[in-house]
Short mmCIF file of C-alpha atoms and ligand atoms in Angstrom, two decimals:
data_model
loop_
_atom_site.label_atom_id
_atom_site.label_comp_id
_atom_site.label_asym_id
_atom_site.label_seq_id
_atom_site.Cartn_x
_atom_site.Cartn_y
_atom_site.Cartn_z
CA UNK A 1 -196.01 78.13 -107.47
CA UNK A 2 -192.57 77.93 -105.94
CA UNK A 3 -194.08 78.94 -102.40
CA UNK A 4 -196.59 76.20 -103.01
CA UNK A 5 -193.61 73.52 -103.71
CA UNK A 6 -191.73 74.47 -100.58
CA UNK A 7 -194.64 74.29 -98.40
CA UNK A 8 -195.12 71.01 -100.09
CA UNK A 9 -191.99 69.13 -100.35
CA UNK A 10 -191.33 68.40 -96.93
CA UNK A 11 -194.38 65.95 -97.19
CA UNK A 12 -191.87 63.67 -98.61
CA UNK A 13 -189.93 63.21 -95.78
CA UNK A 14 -192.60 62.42 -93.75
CA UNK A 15 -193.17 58.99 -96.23
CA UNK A 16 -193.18 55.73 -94.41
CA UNK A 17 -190.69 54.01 -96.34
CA UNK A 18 -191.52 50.44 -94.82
CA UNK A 19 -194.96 50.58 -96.15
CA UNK A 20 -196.22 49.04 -99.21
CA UNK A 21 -197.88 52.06 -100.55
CA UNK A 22 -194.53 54.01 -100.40
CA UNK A 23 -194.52 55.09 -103.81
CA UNK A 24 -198.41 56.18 -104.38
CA UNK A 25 -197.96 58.31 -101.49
CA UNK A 26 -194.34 59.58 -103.48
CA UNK A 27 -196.23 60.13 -106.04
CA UNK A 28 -199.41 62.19 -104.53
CA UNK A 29 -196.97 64.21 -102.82
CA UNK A 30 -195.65 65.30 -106.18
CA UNK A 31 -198.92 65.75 -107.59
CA UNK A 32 -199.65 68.48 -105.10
CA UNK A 33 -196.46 70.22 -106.31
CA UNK A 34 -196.44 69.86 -110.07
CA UNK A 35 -199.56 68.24 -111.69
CA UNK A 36 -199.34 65.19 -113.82
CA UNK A 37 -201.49 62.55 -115.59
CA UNK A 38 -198.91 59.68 -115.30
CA UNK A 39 -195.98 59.35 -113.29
CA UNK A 40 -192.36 56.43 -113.22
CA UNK A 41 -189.93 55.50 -111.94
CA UNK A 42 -187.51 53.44 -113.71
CA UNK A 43 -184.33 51.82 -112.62
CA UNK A 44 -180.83 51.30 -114.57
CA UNK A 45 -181.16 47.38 -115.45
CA UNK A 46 -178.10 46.21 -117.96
CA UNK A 47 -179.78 47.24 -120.94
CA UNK A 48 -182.61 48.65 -120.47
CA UNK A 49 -184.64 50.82 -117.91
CA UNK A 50 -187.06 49.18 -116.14
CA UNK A 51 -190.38 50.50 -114.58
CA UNK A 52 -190.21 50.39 -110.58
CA UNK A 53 -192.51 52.25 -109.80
CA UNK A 54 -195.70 54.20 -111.70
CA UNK A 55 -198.82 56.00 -111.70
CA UNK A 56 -201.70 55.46 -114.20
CA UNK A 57 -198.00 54.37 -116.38
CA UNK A 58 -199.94 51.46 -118.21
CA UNK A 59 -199.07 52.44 -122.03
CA UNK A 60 -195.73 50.85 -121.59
CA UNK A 61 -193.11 49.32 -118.90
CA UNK A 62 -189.13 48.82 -119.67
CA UNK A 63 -187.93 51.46 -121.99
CA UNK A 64 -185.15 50.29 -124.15
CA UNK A 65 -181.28 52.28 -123.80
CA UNK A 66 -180.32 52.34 -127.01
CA UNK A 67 -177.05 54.16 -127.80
CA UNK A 68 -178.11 57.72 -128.25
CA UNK A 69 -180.10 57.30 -124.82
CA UNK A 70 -176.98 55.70 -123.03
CA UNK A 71 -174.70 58.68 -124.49
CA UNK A 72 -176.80 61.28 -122.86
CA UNK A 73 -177.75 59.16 -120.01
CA UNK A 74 -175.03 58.97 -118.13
CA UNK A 75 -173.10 62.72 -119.17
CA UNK A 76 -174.53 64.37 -117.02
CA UNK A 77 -172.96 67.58 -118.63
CA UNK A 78 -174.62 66.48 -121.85
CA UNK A 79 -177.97 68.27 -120.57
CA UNK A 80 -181.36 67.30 -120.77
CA UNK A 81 -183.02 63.73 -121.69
CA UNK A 82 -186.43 64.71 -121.69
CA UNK A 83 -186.62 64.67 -125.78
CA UNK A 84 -184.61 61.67 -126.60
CA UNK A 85 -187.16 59.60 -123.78
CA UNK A 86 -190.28 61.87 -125.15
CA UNK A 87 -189.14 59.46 -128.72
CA UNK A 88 -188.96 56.87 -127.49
CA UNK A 89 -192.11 56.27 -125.33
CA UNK A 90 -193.98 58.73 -127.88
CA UNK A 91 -195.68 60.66 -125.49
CA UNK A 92 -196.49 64.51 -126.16
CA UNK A 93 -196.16 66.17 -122.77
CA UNK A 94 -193.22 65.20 -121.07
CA UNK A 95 -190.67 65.83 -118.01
CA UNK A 96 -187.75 63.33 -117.39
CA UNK A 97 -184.94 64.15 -115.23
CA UNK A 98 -182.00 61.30 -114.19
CA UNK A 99 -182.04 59.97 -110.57
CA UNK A 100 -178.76 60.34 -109.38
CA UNK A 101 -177.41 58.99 -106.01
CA UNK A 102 -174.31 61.02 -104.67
CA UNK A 103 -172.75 60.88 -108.92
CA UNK A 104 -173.98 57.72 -109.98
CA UNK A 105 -177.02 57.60 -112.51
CA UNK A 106 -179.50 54.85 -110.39
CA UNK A 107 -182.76 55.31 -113.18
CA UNK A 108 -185.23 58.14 -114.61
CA UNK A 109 -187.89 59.76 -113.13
CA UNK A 110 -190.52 60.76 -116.03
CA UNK A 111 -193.67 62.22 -115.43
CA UNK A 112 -196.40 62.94 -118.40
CA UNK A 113 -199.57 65.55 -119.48
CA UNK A 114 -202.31 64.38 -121.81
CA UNK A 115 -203.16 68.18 -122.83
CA UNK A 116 -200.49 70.77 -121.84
CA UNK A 117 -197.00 71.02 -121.59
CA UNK A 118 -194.87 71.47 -118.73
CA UNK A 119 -193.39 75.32 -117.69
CA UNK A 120 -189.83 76.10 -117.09
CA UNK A 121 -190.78 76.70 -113.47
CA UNK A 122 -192.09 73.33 -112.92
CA UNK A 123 -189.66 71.78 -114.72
CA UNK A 124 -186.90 73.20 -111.93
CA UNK A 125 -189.43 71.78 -109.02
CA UNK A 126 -189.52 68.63 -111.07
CA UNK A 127 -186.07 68.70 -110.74
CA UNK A 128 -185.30 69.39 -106.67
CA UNK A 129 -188.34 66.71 -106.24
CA UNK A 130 -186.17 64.06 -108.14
CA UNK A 131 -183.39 65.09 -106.30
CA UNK A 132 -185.30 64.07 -103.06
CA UNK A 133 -187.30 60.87 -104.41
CA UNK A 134 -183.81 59.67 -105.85
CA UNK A 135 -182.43 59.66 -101.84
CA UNK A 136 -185.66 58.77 -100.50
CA UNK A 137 -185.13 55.78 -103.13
CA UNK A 138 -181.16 55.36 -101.40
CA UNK A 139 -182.64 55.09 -98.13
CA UNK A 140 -185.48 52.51 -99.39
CA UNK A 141 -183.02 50.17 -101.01
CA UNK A 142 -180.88 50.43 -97.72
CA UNK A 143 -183.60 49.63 -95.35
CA UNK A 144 -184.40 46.89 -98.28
CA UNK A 145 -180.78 45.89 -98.16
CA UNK A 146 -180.46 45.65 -94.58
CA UNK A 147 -183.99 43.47 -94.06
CA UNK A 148 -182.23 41.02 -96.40
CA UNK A 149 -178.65 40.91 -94.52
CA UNK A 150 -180.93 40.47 -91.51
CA UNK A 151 -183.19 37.87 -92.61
CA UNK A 152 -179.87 35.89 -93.86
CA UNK A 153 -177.95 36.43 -90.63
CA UNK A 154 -181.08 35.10 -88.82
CA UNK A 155 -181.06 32.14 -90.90
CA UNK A 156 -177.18 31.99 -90.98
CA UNK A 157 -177.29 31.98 -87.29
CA UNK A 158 -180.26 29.71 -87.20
CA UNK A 159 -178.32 27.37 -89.48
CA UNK A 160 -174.98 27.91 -87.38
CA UNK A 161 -177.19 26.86 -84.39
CA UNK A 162 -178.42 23.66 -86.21
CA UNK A 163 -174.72 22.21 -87.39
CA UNK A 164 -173.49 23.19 -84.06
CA UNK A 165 -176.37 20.59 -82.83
CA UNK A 166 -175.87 18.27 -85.58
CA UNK A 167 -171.54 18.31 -84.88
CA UNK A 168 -172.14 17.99 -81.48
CA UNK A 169 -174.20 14.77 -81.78
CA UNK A 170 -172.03 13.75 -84.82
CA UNK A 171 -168.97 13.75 -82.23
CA UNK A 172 -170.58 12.16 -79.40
CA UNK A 173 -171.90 9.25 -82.24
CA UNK A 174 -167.89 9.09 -83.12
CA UNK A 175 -166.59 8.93 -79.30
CA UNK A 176 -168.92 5.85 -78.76
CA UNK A 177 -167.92 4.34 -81.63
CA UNK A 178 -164.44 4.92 -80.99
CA UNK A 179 -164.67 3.31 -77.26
CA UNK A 180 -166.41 0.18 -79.51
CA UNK A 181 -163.34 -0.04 -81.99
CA UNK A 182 -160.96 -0.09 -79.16
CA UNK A 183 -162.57 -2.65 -77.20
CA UNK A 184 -163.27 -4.62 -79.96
CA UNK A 185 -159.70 -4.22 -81.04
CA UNK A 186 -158.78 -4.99 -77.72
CA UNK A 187 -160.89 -8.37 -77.56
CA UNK A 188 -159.94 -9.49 -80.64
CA UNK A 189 -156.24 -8.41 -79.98
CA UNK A 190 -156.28 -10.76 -76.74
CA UNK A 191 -158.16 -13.52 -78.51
CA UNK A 192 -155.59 -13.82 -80.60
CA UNK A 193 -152.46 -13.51 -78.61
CA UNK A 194 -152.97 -16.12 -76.67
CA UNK A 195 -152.90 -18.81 -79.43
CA UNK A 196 -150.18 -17.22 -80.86
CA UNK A 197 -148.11 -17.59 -77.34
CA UNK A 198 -148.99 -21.30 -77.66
CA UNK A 199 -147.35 -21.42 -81.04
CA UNK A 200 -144.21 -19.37 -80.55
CA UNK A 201 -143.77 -21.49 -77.14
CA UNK A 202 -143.83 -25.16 -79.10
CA UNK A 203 -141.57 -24.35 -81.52
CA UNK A 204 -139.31 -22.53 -79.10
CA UNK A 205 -139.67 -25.81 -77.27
CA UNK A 206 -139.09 -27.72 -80.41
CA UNK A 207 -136.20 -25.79 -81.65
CA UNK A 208 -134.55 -26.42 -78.21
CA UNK A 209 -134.41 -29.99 -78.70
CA UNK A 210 -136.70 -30.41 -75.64
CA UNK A 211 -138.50 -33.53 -77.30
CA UNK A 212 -135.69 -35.06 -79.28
CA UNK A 213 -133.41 -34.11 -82.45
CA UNK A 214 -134.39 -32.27 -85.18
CA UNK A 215 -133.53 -32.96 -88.63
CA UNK A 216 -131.85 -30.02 -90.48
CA UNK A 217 -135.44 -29.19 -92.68
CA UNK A 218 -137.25 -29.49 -89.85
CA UNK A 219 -134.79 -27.23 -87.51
CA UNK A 220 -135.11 -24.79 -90.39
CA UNK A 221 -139.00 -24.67 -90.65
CA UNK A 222 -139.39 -24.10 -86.61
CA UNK A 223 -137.36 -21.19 -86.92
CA UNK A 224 -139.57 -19.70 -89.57
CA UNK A 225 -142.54 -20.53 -87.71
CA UNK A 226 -141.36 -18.77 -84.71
CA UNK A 227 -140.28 -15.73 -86.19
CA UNK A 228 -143.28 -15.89 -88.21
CA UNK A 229 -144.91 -15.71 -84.95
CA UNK A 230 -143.11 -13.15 -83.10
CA UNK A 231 -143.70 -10.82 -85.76
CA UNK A 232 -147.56 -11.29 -85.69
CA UNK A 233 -147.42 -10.84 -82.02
CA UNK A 234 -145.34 -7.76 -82.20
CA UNK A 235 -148.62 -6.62 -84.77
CA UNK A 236 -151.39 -7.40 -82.29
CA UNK A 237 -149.37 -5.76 -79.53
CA UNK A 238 -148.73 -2.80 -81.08
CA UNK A 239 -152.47 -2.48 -82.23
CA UNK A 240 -153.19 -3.43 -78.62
CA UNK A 241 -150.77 -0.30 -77.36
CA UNK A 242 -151.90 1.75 -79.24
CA UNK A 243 -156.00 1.28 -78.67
CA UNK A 244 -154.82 1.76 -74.96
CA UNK A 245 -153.05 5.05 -75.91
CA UNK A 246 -155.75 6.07 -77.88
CA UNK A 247 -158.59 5.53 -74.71
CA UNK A 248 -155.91 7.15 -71.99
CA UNK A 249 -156.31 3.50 -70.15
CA UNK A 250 -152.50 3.18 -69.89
CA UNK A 251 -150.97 2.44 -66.64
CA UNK A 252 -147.21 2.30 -65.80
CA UNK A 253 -146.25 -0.50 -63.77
CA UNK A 254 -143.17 1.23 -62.09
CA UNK A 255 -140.56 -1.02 -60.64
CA UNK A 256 -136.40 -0.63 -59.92
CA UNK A 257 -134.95 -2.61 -62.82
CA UNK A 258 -131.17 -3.24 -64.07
CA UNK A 259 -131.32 -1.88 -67.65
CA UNK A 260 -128.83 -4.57 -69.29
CA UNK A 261 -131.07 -7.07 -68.02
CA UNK A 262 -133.38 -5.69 -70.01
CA UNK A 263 -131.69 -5.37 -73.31
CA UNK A 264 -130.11 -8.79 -73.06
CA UNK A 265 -133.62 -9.89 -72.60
CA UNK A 266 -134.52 -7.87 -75.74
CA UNK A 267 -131.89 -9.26 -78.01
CA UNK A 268 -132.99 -12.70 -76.86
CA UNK A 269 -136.45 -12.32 -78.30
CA UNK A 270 -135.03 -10.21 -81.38
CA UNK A 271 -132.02 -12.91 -82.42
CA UNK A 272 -133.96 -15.04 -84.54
CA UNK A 273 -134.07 -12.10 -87.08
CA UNK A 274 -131.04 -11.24 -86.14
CA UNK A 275 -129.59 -14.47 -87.39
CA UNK A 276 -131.84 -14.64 -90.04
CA UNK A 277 -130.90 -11.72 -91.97
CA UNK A 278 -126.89 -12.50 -90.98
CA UNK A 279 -126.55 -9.34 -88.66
CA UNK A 280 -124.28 -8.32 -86.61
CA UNK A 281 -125.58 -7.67 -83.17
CA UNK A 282 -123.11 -5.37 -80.76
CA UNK A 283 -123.88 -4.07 -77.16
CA UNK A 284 -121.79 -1.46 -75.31
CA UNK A 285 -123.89 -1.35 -71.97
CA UNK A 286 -122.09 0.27 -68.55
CA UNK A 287 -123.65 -2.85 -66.46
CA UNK A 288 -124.48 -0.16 -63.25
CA UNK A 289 -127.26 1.50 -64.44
CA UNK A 290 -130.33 1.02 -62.94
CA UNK A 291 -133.68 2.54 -63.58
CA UNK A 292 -137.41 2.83 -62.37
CA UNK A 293 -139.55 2.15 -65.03
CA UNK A 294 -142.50 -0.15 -66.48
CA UNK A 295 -140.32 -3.49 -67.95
CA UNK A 296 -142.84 -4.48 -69.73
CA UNK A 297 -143.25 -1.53 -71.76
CA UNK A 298 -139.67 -0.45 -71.29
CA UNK A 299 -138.71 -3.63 -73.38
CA UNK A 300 -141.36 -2.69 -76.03
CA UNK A 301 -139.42 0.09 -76.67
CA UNK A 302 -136.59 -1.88 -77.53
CA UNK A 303 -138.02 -4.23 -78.78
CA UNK A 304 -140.11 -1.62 -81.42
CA UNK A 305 -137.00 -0.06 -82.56
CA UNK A 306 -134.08 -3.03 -82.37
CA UNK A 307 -137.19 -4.87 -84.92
CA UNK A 308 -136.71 -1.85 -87.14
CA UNK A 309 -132.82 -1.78 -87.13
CA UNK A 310 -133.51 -4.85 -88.00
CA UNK A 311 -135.53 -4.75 -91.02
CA UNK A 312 -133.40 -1.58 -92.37
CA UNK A 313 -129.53 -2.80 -91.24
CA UNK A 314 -127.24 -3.72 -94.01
CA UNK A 315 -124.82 -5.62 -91.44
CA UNK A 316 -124.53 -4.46 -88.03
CA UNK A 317 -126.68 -2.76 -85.44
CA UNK A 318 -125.06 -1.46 -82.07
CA UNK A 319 -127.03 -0.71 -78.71
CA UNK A 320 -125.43 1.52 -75.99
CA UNK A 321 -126.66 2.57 -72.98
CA UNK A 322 -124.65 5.14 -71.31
CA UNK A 323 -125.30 7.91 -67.67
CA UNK A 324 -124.81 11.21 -68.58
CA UNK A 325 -125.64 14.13 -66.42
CA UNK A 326 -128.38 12.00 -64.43
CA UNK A 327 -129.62 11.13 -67.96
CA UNK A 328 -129.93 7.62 -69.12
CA UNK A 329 -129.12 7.82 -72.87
CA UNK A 330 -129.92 4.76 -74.51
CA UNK A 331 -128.97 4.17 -78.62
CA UNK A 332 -129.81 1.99 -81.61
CA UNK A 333 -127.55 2.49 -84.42
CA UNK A 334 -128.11 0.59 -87.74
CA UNK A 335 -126.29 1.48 -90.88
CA UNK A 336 -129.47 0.97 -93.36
CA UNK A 337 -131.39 2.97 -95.96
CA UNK A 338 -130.91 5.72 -93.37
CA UNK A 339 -134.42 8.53 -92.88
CA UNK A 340 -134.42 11.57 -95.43
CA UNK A 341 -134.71 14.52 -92.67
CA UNK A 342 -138.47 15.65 -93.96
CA UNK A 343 -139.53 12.64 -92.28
CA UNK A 344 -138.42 12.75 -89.12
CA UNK A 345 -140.90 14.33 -87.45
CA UNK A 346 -143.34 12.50 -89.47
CA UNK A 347 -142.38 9.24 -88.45
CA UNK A 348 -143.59 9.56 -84.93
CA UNK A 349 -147.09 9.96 -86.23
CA UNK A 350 -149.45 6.99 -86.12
CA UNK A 351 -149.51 4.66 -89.50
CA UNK A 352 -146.91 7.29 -91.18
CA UNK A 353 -143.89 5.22 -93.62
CA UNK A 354 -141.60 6.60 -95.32
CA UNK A 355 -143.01 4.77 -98.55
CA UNK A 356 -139.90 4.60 -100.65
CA UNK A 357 -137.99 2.74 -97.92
CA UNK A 358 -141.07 0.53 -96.94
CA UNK A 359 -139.98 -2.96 -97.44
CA UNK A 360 -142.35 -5.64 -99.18
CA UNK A 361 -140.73 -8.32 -97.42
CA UNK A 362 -141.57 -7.09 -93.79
CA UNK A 363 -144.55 -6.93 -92.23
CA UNK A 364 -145.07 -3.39 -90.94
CA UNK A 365 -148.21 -1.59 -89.32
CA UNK A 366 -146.76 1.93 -89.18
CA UNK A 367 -147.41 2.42 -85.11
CA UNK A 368 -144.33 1.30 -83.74
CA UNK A 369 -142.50 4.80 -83.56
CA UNK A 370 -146.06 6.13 -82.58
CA UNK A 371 -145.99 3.67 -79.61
CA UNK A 372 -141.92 4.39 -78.69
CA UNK A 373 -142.86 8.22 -78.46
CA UNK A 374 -145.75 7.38 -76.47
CA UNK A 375 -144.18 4.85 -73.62
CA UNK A 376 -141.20 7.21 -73.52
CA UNK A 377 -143.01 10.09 -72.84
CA UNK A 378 -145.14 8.42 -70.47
CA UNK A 379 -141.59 7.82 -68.39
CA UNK A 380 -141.27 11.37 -68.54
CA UNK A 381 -138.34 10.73 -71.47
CA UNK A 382 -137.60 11.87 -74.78
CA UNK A 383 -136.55 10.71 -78.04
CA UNK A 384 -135.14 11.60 -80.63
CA UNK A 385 -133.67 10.28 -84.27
CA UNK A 386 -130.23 10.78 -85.81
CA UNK A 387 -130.38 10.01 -89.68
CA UNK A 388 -130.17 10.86 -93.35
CA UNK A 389 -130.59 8.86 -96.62
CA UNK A 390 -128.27 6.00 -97.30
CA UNK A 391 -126.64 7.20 -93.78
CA UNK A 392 -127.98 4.78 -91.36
CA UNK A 393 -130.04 5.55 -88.55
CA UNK A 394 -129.64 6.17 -84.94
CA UNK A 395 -133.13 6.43 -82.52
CA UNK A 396 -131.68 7.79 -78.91
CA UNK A 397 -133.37 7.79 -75.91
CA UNK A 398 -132.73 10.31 -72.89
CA UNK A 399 -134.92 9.06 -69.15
CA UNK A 400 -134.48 11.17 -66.74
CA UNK A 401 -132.91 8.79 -63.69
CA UNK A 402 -135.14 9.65 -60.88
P1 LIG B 1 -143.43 0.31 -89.20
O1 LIG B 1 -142.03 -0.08 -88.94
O2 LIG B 1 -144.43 -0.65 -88.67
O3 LIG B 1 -143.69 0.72 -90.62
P2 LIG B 1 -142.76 2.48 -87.43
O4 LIG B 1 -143.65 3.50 -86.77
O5 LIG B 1 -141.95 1.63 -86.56
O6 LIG B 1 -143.72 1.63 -88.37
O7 LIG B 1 -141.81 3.25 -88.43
C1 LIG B 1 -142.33 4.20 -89.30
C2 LIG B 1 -141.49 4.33 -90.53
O8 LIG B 1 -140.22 4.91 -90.19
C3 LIG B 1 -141.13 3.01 -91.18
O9 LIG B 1 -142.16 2.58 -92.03
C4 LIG B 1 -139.85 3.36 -91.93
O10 LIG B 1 -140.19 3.98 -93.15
C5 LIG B 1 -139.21 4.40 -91.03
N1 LIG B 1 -138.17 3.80 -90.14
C6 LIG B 1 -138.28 3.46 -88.85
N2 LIG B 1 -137.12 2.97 -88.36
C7 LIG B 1 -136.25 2.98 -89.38
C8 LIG B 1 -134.87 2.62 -89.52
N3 LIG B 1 -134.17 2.12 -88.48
N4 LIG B 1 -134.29 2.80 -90.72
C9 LIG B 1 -134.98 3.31 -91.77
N5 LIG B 1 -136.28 3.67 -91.71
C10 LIG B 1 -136.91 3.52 -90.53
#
């Protein structure tokens, strides 16, 4: 008999796991070594075990664990379970043995006898052959295991492939939109500016006197419609920069330029608010300094942060421009609300405001800093802010003079 079962039990080895009939031919294997009527194999479920596999097994399929069963079941010191499962699926002629992978009960393996009862002899071969079908069973679920991580990296990396597609068409959609905005923007920007020139330029014309006196009221309502005005121009030019920044279709217009020419200029424009909000308005410029830059946008960078030392000074805003080390340092100083430091850096980013300083009164967009940074850097410059709560606030620029 024993010589029989080792000729024999190599056959199992030689099982095809990936076929179908995997466990038929498991099973006529082991009915060349020890003969049976009905053969299973069940695996550990949570509360019960259930039938896997069988042969001729029809009388029943999940077999309950009830305590006693689950006691024994997984001691493996605690001997044999053939009599407790021999109860409980009331059969006569039994053989179960646990399948154990490495020390970890995995299920039973039971095989049955209508008429005679198993030896001691074939109960040991019963027990090497369960030994083998419970690694053959390892390797199955493996192989099992792995055809299902393949299948789902297959359709993982189809999938991957697809939103890859999807993201890239998604971005090109977003680009072209984009490039509409900003010309749109752009359009509507100029549409609108040049109306707006039309009215700043009467009532500066009116203010002036040019066609007559003005009576007190009236003097008083041109100035609000000019500043009025200027600040809605200051909106559709920033919104005009910063479309420009956003589609890289800025160009400098470099020219040689005297720099207190430019900030007189500045304060020209910006003393309407100035007067407005009863400020006090100080220069300390060295008159030499010259510098090659774009004036136009060199005066919106003035003009950006003089409008908000404007909106944020309690009394008194000073501008210096001073040379040091071939560096043209340029500074507005207010003494308002002052920044909280955790916002400094944040302030440079388009539409950021510091919320509990933003103002109700002013009309604000939240790009003007974005725009400074943006000109400056284009000159090759930096800048850079000076300020704490309550403390005022001091923006200073540093251009390289070339
Ligand atoms: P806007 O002034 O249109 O809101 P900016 O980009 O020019 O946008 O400024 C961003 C924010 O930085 C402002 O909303 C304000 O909270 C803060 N800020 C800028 N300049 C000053 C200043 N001189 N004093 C206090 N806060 C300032």
């Amino acid at each position: 008999m024993f010589k029989n079962a080792v000729e024999k039990i190599s056959k199992f080895y030689e099982i095809d796991l990936t076929k179908n009939s995997h466990a038929d031919e498991m099973f006529d294997v082991l009915n060349e070594i020890v003969k049976f009527d009905s053969a299973a194999v069940f695996y550990l479920a949570p509360n019960s075990l259930s039938l896997q596999f069988g042969k001729n097994f029809e009388l029943y399929h999940d077999i309950k664990i009830n305590e006693k069963l689950s006691k024994i079941l997984y001691d493996k010191s605690s001997g044999e379970i053939t009599d407790i499962v021999k109860k409980l699926i009331e059969k006569k002629h039994i053989l179960a043995v646990r399948l154990c992978v490495k020390d970890t009960v995995i299920g039973i393996f039971v095989i049955e006898r209508e008429n005679e009862d198993f030896s001691f002899d074939e109960k040991l071969i019963f027990e090497t052959c369960a030994k083998i079908v419970a690694n053959l069973i390892k390797d199955l679920e493996l192989s099992n295991v792995l055809k299902l991580q393949m299948k789902a990296m297959q359709e993982g990396l189809i999938e991957t492939h697809q939103s890859y597609e999807v993201i890239k068409k998604q971005n090109k959609k977003i680009k072209e939109n984009e490039k509409l905005q900003n010309k749109f923007l752009a359009n509507v920007s100029h549409d609108l500016r040049t109306p707006l020139n039309s009215i700043i330029g009467m009532s500066e014309a009116l203010s002036g006197k040019f066609f007559g006196e003005l009576n007190p009221k009236q003097q008083d309502y041109i100035e609000d419609i000019k500043i009025a005005g200027l600040k809605l121009l200051g909106m559709i030019n920033e919104i005009l920069d910063i479309t420009k920044i956003e589609s890289h279709s800025l160009k400098l217009n470099l020219s040689e330029f005297n720099i207190s020419d430019a900030v007189f200029e500045v304060c020209n424009i910006i003393k309407p608010l100035v007067l407005k909000k009863e400020l006090v308005l100080d220069t300390n410029i060295d008159k030499n300094i010259s510098i090659v830059a774009d004036y136009v946008k060199f005066q919106q960078i003035l003009l950006n942060l003089l409008s908000n030392a404007v909106k944020y000074a309690k009394s008194k805003i000073i501008i210096n421009v001073s040379l040091k080390d071939s560096n043209i340092l340029i500074s507005i100083k207010d003494d308002g609300i002052g920044i909280p430091k955790e916002h400094h850096r944040k302030i440079f980013g388009k539409f950021y405001q510091v919320q509990d300083t933003l103002l109700k009164t002013e009309t604000s967009t939240g790009l003007g800093l974005t725009i400074v940074k943006e000109f400056v850097k284009l000159h090759g410059g930096k800048v850079k802010v000076i300020s704490a709560k309550d403390e005022g606030t001091e923006f200073i620029l540093n251009f390289p003079q070339k």
